[in-house]
Structure formats: structure tokens, C-alpha cells
């Protein structure tokens, strides 16, 4: 069993093609692995024992885990909220539909912070997922379940969603690759809306190749999502040959004190990796960067307050008994939503209210444009920007939950690329003294996913982090 669960998509497909194993057997092995490991890690809200797959697909029976804010036909989709605890959608998200057509089997739905609001999965209404490297620590969030499932060899690949860092941050905490593509690269149809101008489906895997396979399947225009892009989908797995002496990397300047000691030391080593490989490196300053966090919490909360208005106890989900309509709304929403979700709705409603709209929301929108412009300007002279993914390593469960502001700071490095809509990836780097991994981020220009994944592949060929994951979690 230890052999199969550590295989990548290419190897798993070959096993099926050569008929060394039937899709049923292969799927069952992964299901048993989840049964065996997940009572400790808690990656999954829903596990699906019965295999189903499209016979015509190339990836028959290969399991994939889906974050539980992505709609799956006939499979409970809860958003880790009491509101949607029993919601069974009648249709598939476009990304899910495309994965199924390629043969993939949905093996389960993974845990998250309620409606993807958070950085630790502690805001899940059901339970907290554990970091597989250290069960006392958080896996990151909001896509913590998907990141933990991939790290602990429960599944080879998983989908998450990233609004301000929710794929890259848990990928860093769990030591896996996590890609947030360009805004519009993957259809958002069936991704439950948090902040529509920022939300993007992202991909977790233990190597860049597996990410590139999934991206190719799910990327591309979708008539059901007007913000999906018609830019041509590439053969992302047909990597470019990276020539370091012709590749220019900008190193983002930021205040020294924003990194914890362990992350700072590792980051210096990470930069040296590129220097030693003869990449052309130069420091750049993006002065608007530091406003990203503030702008994000105004814009994301404003959009959330509008998007979450649909959960009223009438049309969807939980309905509390009441004598009149006003009480019904009030009781349903106050019972159905958790603390963090309510906090965002209040903040967003305030920012959008008349009298404050210009002062907060409109100003935030202007600063957002400035941040996007400033990042874009860097790409006139550089191929990539490198920077940390998170200011610190995975923190202890409970450590930050009473201090939302400190939790928000986890997103300092991931938010600006989201505000600008740029593609960005977490590269796992090393396991630090505390016993958990640290990862760093690379950003590329719009729709440069192929270039970004090619660089990630160059990196993985040298760093071989996947071997570390396999050695650690094989048994
Ligand atoms: N941690 C950020 C937040 O709570 C980002 C969440 C996300 O990307 N979904 O808003």
C-alpha cells in the first residue's frame, strides 16, 4: 500500500493503462489510506466510498479531493458552515465537471474555514484539520483540508480556492506545491462566492507536473462564468527549458521584522538557491504592497456581505422557526453563521453603507488598482518576483483564534497578487527545526502559468521536496 499512495499522476495513469490494477482497486487503496489516516488529520468533511468514474477518461479511478466550497452534484457541499450542513447540490462546478470527464473520481470533500474565511481551518463549523507534520499545529487555511490531504498521501491532488492566499498559505504550512492561477484562468462557476473579484480555484500537488496536468484539464473559457478568460489553454506540462542566465528574478523588498527568525533564515537560503543557479537577481521595491492587507479586508468583506445575503433561511440551508419573517431571517442567520463570517458581514456592510462608501470602499478600489499597476510594472523588466508565502511557520492550534488581526497578518505576502489577479505558486523549501515545512512564493505576469510551472519544475528537480514528503508520510 505504501508504494501506490506515493505515486504521481503519470505513474498512476500508467498503472491503469497497463492494467496492473483496475480503477476500482486503485481507488480502494486510496480510500483505505484515508480511512486509516484521517481520523487523526481530519482533512475530510465527506468521504466517498463508492467509486464512480467516466470510462472514456484517461485518469479513470484516480482520486481527487475537492474543497467543500466547490459544488459537487449529489455530494454534500457544506462550505464548513452550519447553514449548508445538509446541502446537496443538483449540479457540478465547471472544474469538477471537467475533472470527471477526464476520468477522475471525487474521493471526498475537504475541510475549510467557514465560507473560506480564515487562515487555519479553525473557523470550520465542524472541526479543525491538523497539520500532518505536527498534529498540534494548524494546516493553514482556508483550504487546510486539501493541503493536509495531499501532504499526508491521502490523495495525489486536490482543489482549493484562493481569495487572498487560501491555497498558497496552507501549501506553505503543509509543505506542498499550491498554485493560484491568474484571475479568470479557471471558471468560478460552482465555486461558492466569497469575494467574487478575487476568488479563484487553485490546485495542490506534491510536484509541479501534477499541478500542470490538472490545470490543463480545468482551465479555459466557460460560458457560465463571464469572468472566465478565453486566453488559450496551453500544454502546461510541456515545460519550457529554463535558462537561468536569461531569467530575471525580482526579489521583493519588505521590512526585515515581518519574518519570524526561522522563516528569515530559510528565506536567505532560498534566495541563495537561485543565486547559486546563476539566475539574474535584483531587489525591487513595491511601495503600495503594504496597503494590500487593509484594502483586502475592505474589498473582500464588502463583496462577502453582498454574496452572503442569499443565505436568509428561505432559499438555502438552515431555517430557524419563528413567528414572523424578520425573526426568521434574524434567527436563521445568527444560528447559521459562525463568528468570523458575521464579523466580515458587519465590516462589509459598514464599508458599503452610504456615507462610508466613498471613504472606505471606493478608496480601497483605487489603492487596489495602484497595487496591480505596481506589480505589473515589475514584469516590464523581470520574469518572476520571489517573496515569502507566510511571515511565520504553521502556528499552534488555538494560538491565534482569539486575535483576528494577528490571523489577518498571515496574508501579508499573499494578498497583493490576489488583488492584482496575478498567478502565484508556493514552493515548499525545507523542514525547519520546529519540525514543520516552510515554503516561498513566486509570482508571474498574467497568464504565465506555463512559465511559472516550468520554473517550479526546474526548482523541484533540484530541491526534490517530494521525496521528503514521501519519506515522512509513507507509513
Ligand atoms: N485568510 C484570508 C481571509 O481570511 C484569505 C482567505 C482565502 O483566500 N479564501 O480572507
Short mmCIF file of C-alpha atoms and ligand atoms in Angstrom, two decimals:
data_model
loop_
_atom_site.label_atom_id
_atom_site.label_comp_id
_atom_site.label_asym_id
_atom_site.label_seq_id
_atom_site.Cartn_x
_atom_site.Cartn_y
_atom_site.Cartn_z
CA UNK A 1 0.00 0.00 0.00
CA UNK A 2 2.83 2.42 0.83
CA UNK A 3 4.06 2.20 -2.77
CA UNK A 4 0.88 3.18 -4.56
CA UNK A 5 -0.14 6.16 -2.44
CA UNK A 6 3.12 7.97 -3.12
CA UNK A 7 2.83 7.72 -6.89
CA UNK A 8 2.27 10.76 -9.10
CA UNK A 9 -0.43 11.17 -11.72
CA UNK A 10 1.77 9.93 -14.54
CA UNK A 11 2.63 6.72 -12.69
CA UNK A 12 -0.94 6.14 -11.57
CA UNK A 13 -2.23 6.56 -15.12
CA UNK A 14 0.35 4.06 -16.38
CA UNK A 15 -0.77 1.53 -13.79
CA UNK A 16 -4.33 1.81 -15.10
CA UNK A 17 -3.31 1.80 -18.76
CA UNK A 18 -1.13 -1.28 -18.36
CA UNK A 19 -3.95 -2.91 -16.41
CA UNK A 20 -1.67 -3.67 -13.49
CA UNK A 21 -4.58 -2.69 -11.35
CA UNK A 22 -8.22 -1.91 -12.04
CA UNK A 23 -9.56 1.59 -11.36
CA UNK A 24 -11.66 0.06 -8.57
CA UNK A 25 -8.65 -1.45 -6.83
CA UNK A 26 -6.63 1.72 -7.17
CA UNK A 27 -9.41 3.86 -5.77
CA UNK A 28 -10.00 1.47 -2.90
CA UNK A 29 -6.33 1.66 -1.84
CA UNK A 30 -6.62 5.42 -1.51
CA UNK A 31 -9.92 5.12 0.29
CA UNK A 32 -8.33 2.73 2.78
CA UNK A 33 -5.48 5.15 3.26
CA UNK A 34 -7.96 7.90 4.12
CA UNK A 35 -9.82 5.58 6.49
CA UNK A 36 -6.51 4.76 8.11
CA UNK A 37 -5.10 8.29 8.48
CA UNK A 38 -7.93 10.75 8.51
CA UNK A 39 -9.25 10.07 12.00
CA UNK A 40 -6.11 11.87 13.19
CA UNK A 41 -5.69 14.54 10.49
CA UNK A 42 -9.34 15.38 9.76
CA UNK A 43 -8.86 16.57 6.20
CA UNK A 44 -12.27 15.40 5.05
CA UNK A 45 -15.81 16.54 5.82
CA UNK A 46 -17.26 13.94 3.44
CA UNK A 47 -15.60 10.73 2.20
CA UNK A 48 -16.99 8.82 -0.73
CA UNK A 49 -16.58 5.08 -0.54
CA UNK A 50 -18.29 4.14 -3.78
CA UNK A 51 -16.19 4.68 -6.84
CA UNK A 52 -17.68 6.27 -9.94
CA UNK A 53 -15.79 7.41 -12.99
CA UNK A 54 -16.13 8.16 -16.68
CA UNK A 55 -14.99 5.11 -18.69
CA UNK A 56 -13.77 7.31 -21.53
CA UNK A 57 -11.45 9.38 -19.34
CA UNK A 58 -7.71 8.89 -19.26
CA UNK A 59 -7.45 9.23 -15.47
CA UNK A 60 -10.02 6.53 -14.62
CA UNK A 61 -10.40 5.87 -10.93
CA UNK A 62 -7.68 8.29 -9.87
CA UNK A 63 -8.91 10.07 -6.77
CA UNK A 64 -9.02 13.81 -6.29
CA UNK A 65 -10.13 15.74 -3.21
CA UNK A 66 -12.29 18.83 -3.59
CA UNK A 67 -12.56 21.70 -1.14
CA UNK A 68 -16.05 21.74 0.29
CA UNK A 69 -16.93 25.17 -1.14
CA UNK A 70 -16.83 23.76 -4.67
CA UNK A 71 -20.17 22.41 -5.82
CA UNK A 72 -20.45 18.66 -6.45
CA UNK A 73 -23.58 17.10 -7.88
CA UNK A 74 -25.25 14.71 -5.46
CA UNK A 75 -22.47 15.16 -2.89
CA UNK A 76 -22.98 17.31 0.18
CA UNK A 77 -21.31 20.73 -0.17
CA UNK A 78 -21.23 22.46 3.20
CA UNK A 79 -18.70 25.32 2.99
CA UNK A 80 -17.93 24.13 6.54
CA UNK A 81 -20.97 26.10 7.64
CA UNK A 82 -23.95 25.04 9.73
CA UNK A 83 -26.03 26.93 7.19
CA UNK A 84 -25.28 24.42 4.44
CA UNK A 85 -24.73 21.37 6.64
CA UNK A 86 -27.18 19.27 4.60
CA UNK A 87 -26.99 20.97 1.22
CA UNK A 88 -26.77 18.52 -1.69
CA UNK A 89 -26.28 20.44 -4.94
CA UNK A 90 -28.08 19.40 -8.13
CA UNK A 91 -25.16 20.28 -10.43
CA UNK A 92 -21.36 20.24 -10.69
CA UNK A 93 -18.95 23.18 -10.71
CA UNK A 94 -17.36 23.51 -14.15
CA UNK A 95 -13.95 22.47 -12.79
CA UNK A 96 -15.49 19.35 -11.25
CA UNK A 97 -17.40 18.54 -14.43
CA UNK A 98 -14.17 18.74 -16.45
CA UNK A 99 -12.25 16.57 -13.97
CA UNK A 100 -14.96 13.94 -14.07
CA UNK A 101 -14.94 13.94 -17.87
CA UNK A 102 -11.19 13.27 -17.69
CA UNK A 103 -11.91 10.18 -15.58
CA UNK A 104 -11.09 11.50 -12.09
CA UNK A 105 -13.13 10.28 -9.14
CA UNK A 106 -14.13 12.63 -6.36
CA UNK A 107 -12.99 10.77 -3.23
CA UNK A 108 -14.11 13.39 -0.76
CA UNK A 109 -14.79 16.97 0.20
CA UNK A 110 -12.20 18.71 2.32
CA UNK A 111 -12.43 20.92 5.37
CA UNK A 112 -12.03 24.70 5.28
CA UNK A 113 -12.65 27.81 7.29
CA UNK A 114 -16.37 28.59 7.04
CA UNK A 115 -17.02 30.09 3.59
CA UNK A 116 -13.22 30.22 3.09
CA UNK A 117 -12.79 32.99 5.65
CA UNK A 118 -9.70 32.30 7.69
CA UNK A 119 -6.13 31.06 7.71
CA UNK A 120 -6.20 27.92 9.84
CA UNK A 121 -9.43 25.85 9.31
CA UNK A 122 -10.26 26.69 12.93
CA UNK A 123 -13.26 28.64 11.61
CA UNK A 124 -14.83 25.43 10.28
CA UNK A 125 -18.20 24.90 11.97
CA UNK A 126 -17.38 21.19 12.30
CA UNK A 127 -13.76 20.54 13.36
CA UNK A 128 -10.19 21.74 12.87
CA UNK A 129 -7.88 19.95 10.46
CA UNK A 130 -4.45 19.07 11.86
CA UNK A 131 -1.12 19.78 10.25
CA UNK A 132 0.19 16.32 9.24
CA UNK A 133 3.78 17.31 10.17
CA UNK A 134 2.76 18.23 13.72
CA UNK A 135 -0.74 17.41 14.91
CA UNK A 136 -0.69 20.26 17.41
CA UNK A 137 -0.38 22.83 14.65
CA UNK A 138 -2.83 24.20 12.10
CA UNK A 139 -2.57 23.17 8.44
CA UNK A 140 -3.22 26.76 7.35
CA UNK A 141 -6.34 27.90 5.60
CA UNK A 142 -8.76 28.33 4.34
CA UNK A 143 -8.02 25.29 2.12
CA UNK A 144 -6.35 23.45 5.02
CA UNK A 145 -8.14 20.16 4.39
CA UNK A 146 -6.95 19.91 0.79
CA UNK A 147 -3.35 20.81 1.69
CA UNK A 148 -3.24 18.30 4.55
CA UNK A 149 -4.78 15.55 2.38
CA UNK A 150 -2.09 15.97 -0.29
CA UNK A 151 0.78 16.20 2.21
CA UNK A 152 -0.27 13.08 4.10
CA UNK A 153 -0.55 10.99 0.89
CA UNK A 154 -4.32 10.61 1.22
CA UNK A 155 -4.71 11.86 -2.38
CA UNK A 156 -2.25 12.80 -5.13
CA UNK A 157 -4.02 16.07 -5.99
CA UNK A 158 -6.70 18.37 -4.60
CA UNK A 159 -8.59 21.52 -5.49
CA UNK A 160 -8.79 24.50 -3.20
CA UNK A 161 -9.83 28.10 -3.57
CA UNK A 162 -7.73 31.20 -3.07
CA UNK A 163 -9.20 34.63 -2.41
CA UNK A 164 -6.31 36.19 -0.53
CA UNK A 165 -3.92 33.29 -0.02
CA UNK A 166 -6.03 30.26 0.85
CA UNK A 167 -4.15 27.90 -1.46
CA UNK A 168 -0.61 29.25 -1.12
CA UNK A 169 -0.61 29.69 2.67
CA UNK A 170 -1.81 26.15 3.57
CA UNK A 171 0.52 24.77 0.89
CA UNK A 172 3.40 26.51 2.69
CA UNK A 173 2.28 25.22 6.10
CA UNK A 174 1.87 21.64 4.84
CA UNK A 175 4.91 21.51 2.54
CA UNK A 176 3.26 21.02 -0.85
CA UNK A 177 3.01 22.91 -4.12
CA UNK A 178 -0.05 25.18 -4.36
CA UNK A 179 -0.94 27.23 -7.43
CA UNK A 180 -3.33 30.16 -7.58
CA UNK A 181 -3.77 30.87 -11.30
CA UNK A 182 -4.47 34.20 -12.97
CA UNK A 183 -7.93 35.56 -12.13
CA UNK A 184 -10.23 34.18 -14.83
CA UNK A 185 -7.99 31.26 -15.85
CA UNK A 186 -10.33 28.72 -14.21
CA UNK A 187 -14.11 29.09 -14.27
CA UNK A 188 -15.63 30.09 -10.95
CA UNK A 189 -18.96 28.53 -11.88
CA UNK A 190 -19.88 26.38 -8.89
CA UNK A 191 -17.26 27.87 -6.59
CA UNK A 192 -19.37 29.25 -3.75
CA UNK A 193 -18.77 33.00 -3.83
CA UNK A 194 -16.86 34.71 -1.04
CA UNK A 195 -15.36 37.77 -2.79
CA UNK A 196 -16.13 37.36 -6.47
CA UNK A 197 -13.50 39.75 -7.82
CA UNK A 198 -10.75 37.80 -6.01
CA UNK A 199 -11.93 34.17 -5.79
CA UNK A 200 -10.05 31.68 -7.91
CA UNK A 201 -9.87 27.88 -7.82
CA UNK A 202 -6.35 26.64 -7.12
CA UNK A 203 -4.51 23.31 -7.22
CA UNK A 204 -2.46 21.35 -4.69
CA UNK A 205 0.01 18.58 -5.53
CA UNK A 206 3.34 17.20 -4.38
CA UNK A 207 5.04 18.27 -7.61
CA UNK A 208 4.55 20.92 -10.31
CA UNK A 209 3.93 18.32 -13.01
CA UNK A 210 0.74 17.06 -11.36
CA UNK A 211 -0.48 20.64 -10.96
CA UNK A 212 0.13 21.29 -14.65
CA UNK A 213 -1.94 18.22 -15.61
CA UNK A 214 -4.91 19.34 -13.53
CA UNK A 215 -4.62 22.95 -14.71
CA UNK A 216 -4.78 21.88 -18.32
CA UNK A 217 -7.98 19.95 -17.66
CA UNK A 218 -9.87 22.62 -15.74
CA UNK A 219 -8.59 25.90 -17.22
CA UNK A 220 -10.29 27.76 -20.03
CA UNK A 221 -13.32 29.73 -21.04
CA UNK A 222 -16.71 28.82 -19.65
CA UNK A 223 -19.91 30.37 -20.93
CA UNK A 224 -21.36 30.00 -17.43
CA UNK A 225 -18.77 32.40 -15.93
CA UNK A 226 -18.50 35.78 -17.63
CA UNK A 227 -15.19 36.47 -15.84
CA UNK A 228 -13.55 33.32 -17.22
CA UNK A 229 -10.93 34.13 -19.83
CA UNK A 230 -10.74 32.97 -23.43
CA UNK A 231 -6.93 33.16 -23.46
CA UNK A 232 -5.77 29.89 -24.97
CA UNK A 233 -5.15 26.95 -22.62
CA UNK A 234 -1.59 25.67 -23.01
CA UNK A 235 0.13 22.33 -22.60
CA UNK A 236 1.24 23.39 -19.15
CA UNK A 237 3.04 20.08 -18.56
CA UNK A 238 5.20 20.53 -21.63
CA UNK A 239 7.61 22.66 -19.61
CA UNK A 240 9.87 25.33 -21.08
CA UNK A 241 13.56 24.82 -20.74
CA UNK A 242 14.53 27.32 -18.03
CA UNK A 243 17.82 29.02 -18.76
CA UNK A 244 18.86 30.76 -15.53
CA UNK A 245 21.29 33.20 -17.14
CA UNK A 246 18.42 34.53 -19.27
CA UNK A 247 15.84 34.57 -16.47
CA UNK A 248 15.39 37.72 -14.42
CA UNK A 249 14.05 37.40 -10.91
CA UNK A 250 12.96 40.34 -8.78
CA UNK A 251 13.39 39.87 -5.04
CA UNK A 252 10.66 41.77 -3.21
CA UNK A 253 11.92 44.20 -0.56
CA UNK A 254 9.95 44.20 2.68
CA UNK A 255 10.54 45.20 6.30
CA UNK A 256 13.02 42.79 7.93
CA UNK A 257 10.91 42.40 11.03
CA UNK A 258 7.95 40.98 9.10
CA UNK A 259 9.51 37.50 9.15
CA UNK A 260 9.97 35.16 12.10
CA UNK A 261 13.55 34.02 12.70
CA UNK A 262 13.08 30.53 11.24
CA UNK A 263 11.41 31.83 8.11
CA UNK A 264 14.01 34.55 7.62
CA UNK A 265 16.92 32.12 7.80
CA UNK A 266 15.27 29.73 5.39
CA UNK A 267 14.38 32.60 3.07
CA UNK A 268 18.01 33.67 2.78
CA UNK A 269 18.88 30.11 1.82
CA UNK A 270 16.03 30.08 -0.70
CA UNK A 271 17.43 33.19 -2.38
CA UNK A 272 20.87 31.64 -2.41
CA UNK A 273 19.45 28.65 -4.27
CA UNK A 274 18.58 30.91 -7.20
CA UNK A 275 21.82 32.84 -6.98
CA UNK A 276 23.87 29.65 -6.99
CA UNK A 277 22.00 28.54 -10.07
CA UNK A 278 23.00 31.77 -11.85
CA UNK A 279 19.63 33.42 -12.18
CA UNK A 280 19.77 37.18 -12.72
CA UNK A 281 18.55 38.63 -9.43
CA UNK A 282 17.76 42.13 -8.29
CA UNK A 283 15.86 43.65 -5.38
CA UNK A 284 12.71 45.63 -6.14
CA UNK A 285 10.50 47.77 -4.01
CA UNK A 286 6.73 47.85 -4.41
CA UNK A 287 5.73 50.71 -2.16
CA UNK A 288 1.98 50.08 -2.36
CA UNK A 289 2.42 46.46 -1.17
CA UNK A 290 1.98 47.31 2.49
CA UNK A 291 -1.54 48.65 1.90
CA UNK A 292 -2.71 45.36 0.43
CA UNK A 293 -3.89 43.87 3.69
CA UNK A 294 -6.08 46.87 4.59
CA UNK A 295 -7.54 47.18 1.13
CA UNK A 296 -8.26 43.46 1.01
CA UNK A 297 -10.23 43.36 4.24
CA UNK A 298 -12.45 46.19 2.99
CA UNK A 299 -13.00 44.82 -0.52
CA UNK A 300 -13.27 41.12 0.39
CA UNK A 301 -15.64 41.84 3.28
CA UNK A 302 -17.78 44.18 1.17
CA UNK A 303 -18.19 41.56 -1.53
CA UNK A 304 -18.80 38.87 1.10
CA UNK A 305 -21.57 40.89 2.71
CA UNK A 306 -23.33 41.10 -0.65
CA UNK A 307 -22.67 37.46 -1.61
CA UNK A 308 -23.81 36.05 1.70
CA UNK A 309 -27.11 37.95 1.68
CA UNK A 310 -28.59 34.98 -0.17
CA UNK A 311 -28.38 32.82 2.97
CA UNK A 312 -31.58 34.03 4.52
CA UNK A 313 -33.24 30.85 5.76
CA UNK A 314 -35.72 30.96 2.88
CA UNK A 315 -33.91 29.90 -0.22
CA UNK A 316 -30.98 27.86 1.07
CA UNK A 317 -29.97 25.83 4.01
CA UNK A 318 -30.83 26.16 7.63
CA UNK A 319 -34.17 27.67 8.63
CA UNK A 320 -35.00 28.51 12.21
CA UNK A 321 -38.60 28.53 13.39
CA UNK A 322 -40.04 31.98 14.03
CA UNK A 323 -43.38 33.83 14.22
CA UNK A 324 -42.62 36.44 11.61
CA UNK A 325 -40.31 36.93 8.64
CA UNK A 326 -37.95 39.34 10.33
CA UNK A 327 -37.30 36.96 13.21
CA UNK A 328 -36.89 34.11 10.74
CA UNK A 329 -34.09 35.95 8.92
CA UNK A 330 -32.50 37.05 12.14
CA UNK A 331 -32.58 33.68 13.87
CA UNK A 332 -31.50 31.71 10.79
CA UNK A 333 -28.53 33.98 10.15
CA UNK A 334 -27.45 34.25 13.74
CA UNK A 335 -27.63 30.46 14.23
CA UNK A 336 -26.33 29.54 10.79
CA UNK A 337 -23.18 31.69 10.58
CA UNK A 338 -20.09 31.47 12.78
CA UNK A 339 -18.29 34.37 14.43
CA UNK A 340 -15.77 35.15 11.69
CA UNK A 341 -18.41 35.16 8.95
CA UNK A 342 -20.55 37.56 10.97
CA UNK A 343 -17.53 39.79 11.56
CA UNK A 344 -16.91 40.02 7.80
CA UNK A 345 -20.58 40.69 7.00
CA UNK A 346 -20.65 43.52 9.53
CA UNK A 347 -17.39 45.02 8.29
CA UNK A 348 -18.51 44.77 4.67
CA UNK A 349 -21.96 46.18 5.28
CA UNK A 350 -20.37 49.10 7.09
CA UNK A 351 -17.88 49.82 4.29
CA UNK A 352 -20.68 49.82 1.73
CA UNK A 353 -23.14 51.91 3.69
CA UNK A 354 -23.97 55.37 2.46
CA UNK A 355 -21.70 57.97 3.98
CA UNK A 356 -18.80 55.49 4.26
CA UNK A 357 -18.81 54.08 0.76
CA UNK A 358 -16.53 56.74 -0.75
CA UNK A 359 -14.34 56.94 2.27
CA UNK A 360 -13.66 53.18 2.52
CA UNK A 361 -14.80 51.06 -0.37
CA UNK A 362 -14.05 53.47 -3.24
CA UNK A 363 -10.71 54.43 -1.78
CA UNK A 364 -9.81 50.74 -1.38
CA UNK A 365 -10.69 50.11 -5.02
CA UNK A 366 -8.32 52.89 -6.11
CA UNK A 367 -5.47 51.58 -3.99
CA UNK A 368 -6.14 48.09 -5.35
CA UNK A 369 -5.64 49.39 -8.90
CA UNK A 370 -2.41 51.05 -7.86
CA UNK A 371 -1.11 47.77 -6.37
CA UNK A 372 -1.99 45.88 -9.56
CA UNK A 373 -0.28 48.53 -11.65
CA UNK A 374 2.86 48.49 -9.49
CA UNK A 375 3.20 44.71 -9.67
CA UNK A 376 2.59 44.76 -13.42
CA UNK A 377 5.33 47.37 -13.83
CA UNK A 378 7.88 44.99 -12.29
CA UNK A 379 7.14 42.50 -15.06
CA UNK A 380 8.32 45.00 -17.67
CA UNK A 381 11.83 44.14 -16.55
CA UNK A 382 11.56 40.79 -14.80
CA UNK A 383 10.19 37.30 -15.44
CA UNK A 384 9.30 36.49 -11.83
CA UNK A 385 9.02 38.03 -8.39
CA UNK A 386 10.09 35.95 -5.39
CA UNK A 387 9.00 36.56 -1.83
CA UNK A 388 7.88 34.65 1.26
CA UNK A 389 4.48 32.96 1.32
CA UNK A 390 3.91 33.48 5.04
CA UNK A 391 5.61 35.54 7.76
CA UNK A 392 5.86 32.52 10.08
CA UNK A 393 5.61 28.73 10.13
CA UNK A 394 2.38 26.86 10.95
CA UNK A 395 1.21 28.10 14.34
CA UNK A 396 -0.27 26.05 17.19
CA UNK A 397 -3.98 25.29 17.18
CA UNK A 398 -5.70 27.91 19.35
CA UNK A 399 -2.78 30.33 19.25
CA UNK A 400 -4.37 32.99 17.07
CA UNK A 401 -8.07 32.24 17.11
CA UNK A 402 -8.87 34.93 19.68
CA UNK A 403 -6.80 37.51 17.83
CA UNK A 404 -8.27 38.05 14.35
CA UNK A 405 -5.89 40.89 13.47
CA UNK A 406 -2.83 38.72 14.00
CA UNK A 407 -4.54 35.99 11.95
CA UNK A 408 -5.12 38.53 9.15
CA UNK A 409 -1.40 39.32 9.08
CA UNK A 410 -0.71 35.77 7.86
CA UNK A 411 -1.83 37.09 4.48
CA UNK A 412 0.61 39.98 4.13
CA UNK A 413 2.53 38.34 1.29
CA UNK A 414 -0.29 36.51 -0.47
CA UNK A 415 -2.88 39.27 -0.75
CA UNK A 416 -1.34 41.74 -3.26
CA UNK A 417 -1.07 39.14 -6.07
CA UNK A 418 -4.74 38.30 -5.43
CA UNK A 419 -5.76 41.97 -5.57
CA UNK A 420 -3.92 42.28 -8.88
CA UNK A 421 -5.15 38.93 -10.24
CA UNK A 422 -1.62 37.57 -10.86
CA UNK A 423 -0.72 33.86 -10.86
CA UNK A 424 1.40 32.75 -7.92
CA UNK A 425 2.68 29.48 -6.52
CA UNK A 426 4.02 28.18 -3.23
CA UNK A 427 7.27 26.24 -3.49
CA UNK A 428 7.95 24.02 -0.45
CA UNK A 429 11.56 24.58 0.60
CA UNK A 430 12.71 22.79 3.74
CA UNK A 431 11.69 21.39 7.09
CA UNK A 432 12.81 23.76 9.83
CA UNK A 433 13.94 22.97 13.37
CA UNK A 434 10.38 23.03 14.74
CA UNK A 435 9.67 20.03 12.50
CA UNK A 436 7.30 21.69 10.03
CA UNK A 437 7.94 22.88 6.49
CA UNK A 438 8.45 26.38 5.21
CA UNK A 439 7.63 27.48 1.67
CA UNK A 440 8.17 30.52 -0.51
CA UNK A 441 6.25 32.23 -3.25
CA UNK A 442 6.84 33.05 -6.89
CA UNK A 443 4.59 35.42 -8.85
CA UNK A 444 4.45 35.70 -12.64
CA UNK A 445 2.73 38.02 -15.08
CA UNK A 446 -0.85 37.43 -16.25
CA UNK A 447 -1.46 34.03 -17.90
CA UNK A 448 2.17 32.98 -17.50
CA UNK A 449 1.20 29.75 -15.70
CA UNK A 450 3.31 27.67 -18.06
CA UNK A 451 6.39 29.72 -17.35
CA UNK A 452 5.67 29.69 -13.62
CA UNK A 453 5.22 25.93 -13.54
CA UNK A 454 8.35 25.45 -15.64
CA UNK A 455 10.36 27.36 -13.06
CA UNK A 456 8.72 25.35 -10.28
CA UNK A 457 9.67 22.17 -12.10
CA UNK A 458 13.28 23.33 -12.50
CA UNK A 459 13.27 24.01 -8.76
CA UNK A 460 11.73 20.68 -7.75
CA UNK A 461 14.27 18.81 -9.89
CA UNK A 462 16.97 20.31 -7.68
CA UNK A 463 15.28 20.52 -4.29
CA UNK A 464 13.36 17.23 -4.53
CA UNK A 465 10.93 18.15 -1.79
CA UNK A 466 8.50 15.46 -2.91
CA UNK A 467 10.94 12.81 -1.68
CA UNK A 468 10.90 14.41 1.76
CA UNK A 469 7.12 14.25 1.89
CA UNK A 470 7.10 10.63 0.80
CA UNK A 471 9.79 9.60 3.26
CA UNK A 472 7.93 11.31 6.07
CA UNK A 473 4.41 10.04 5.34
CA UNK A 474 4.87 6.73 3.53
CA UNK A 475 3.85 4.65 6.53
N1 LIG B 1 -7.07 34.27 5.01
C1 LIG B 1 -7.73 35.15 4.08
C2 LIG B 1 -9.10 35.51 4.60
O1 LIG B 1 -9.44 35.06 5.65
C3 LIG B 1 -7.79 34.54 2.73
C4 LIG B 1 -8.91 33.58 2.58
C5 LIG B 1 -8.99 32.98 1.22
O2 LIG B 1 -8.08 33.13 0.40
N2 LIG B 1 -10.11 32.35 0.96
O3 LIG B 1 -9.83 36.24 3.98
#
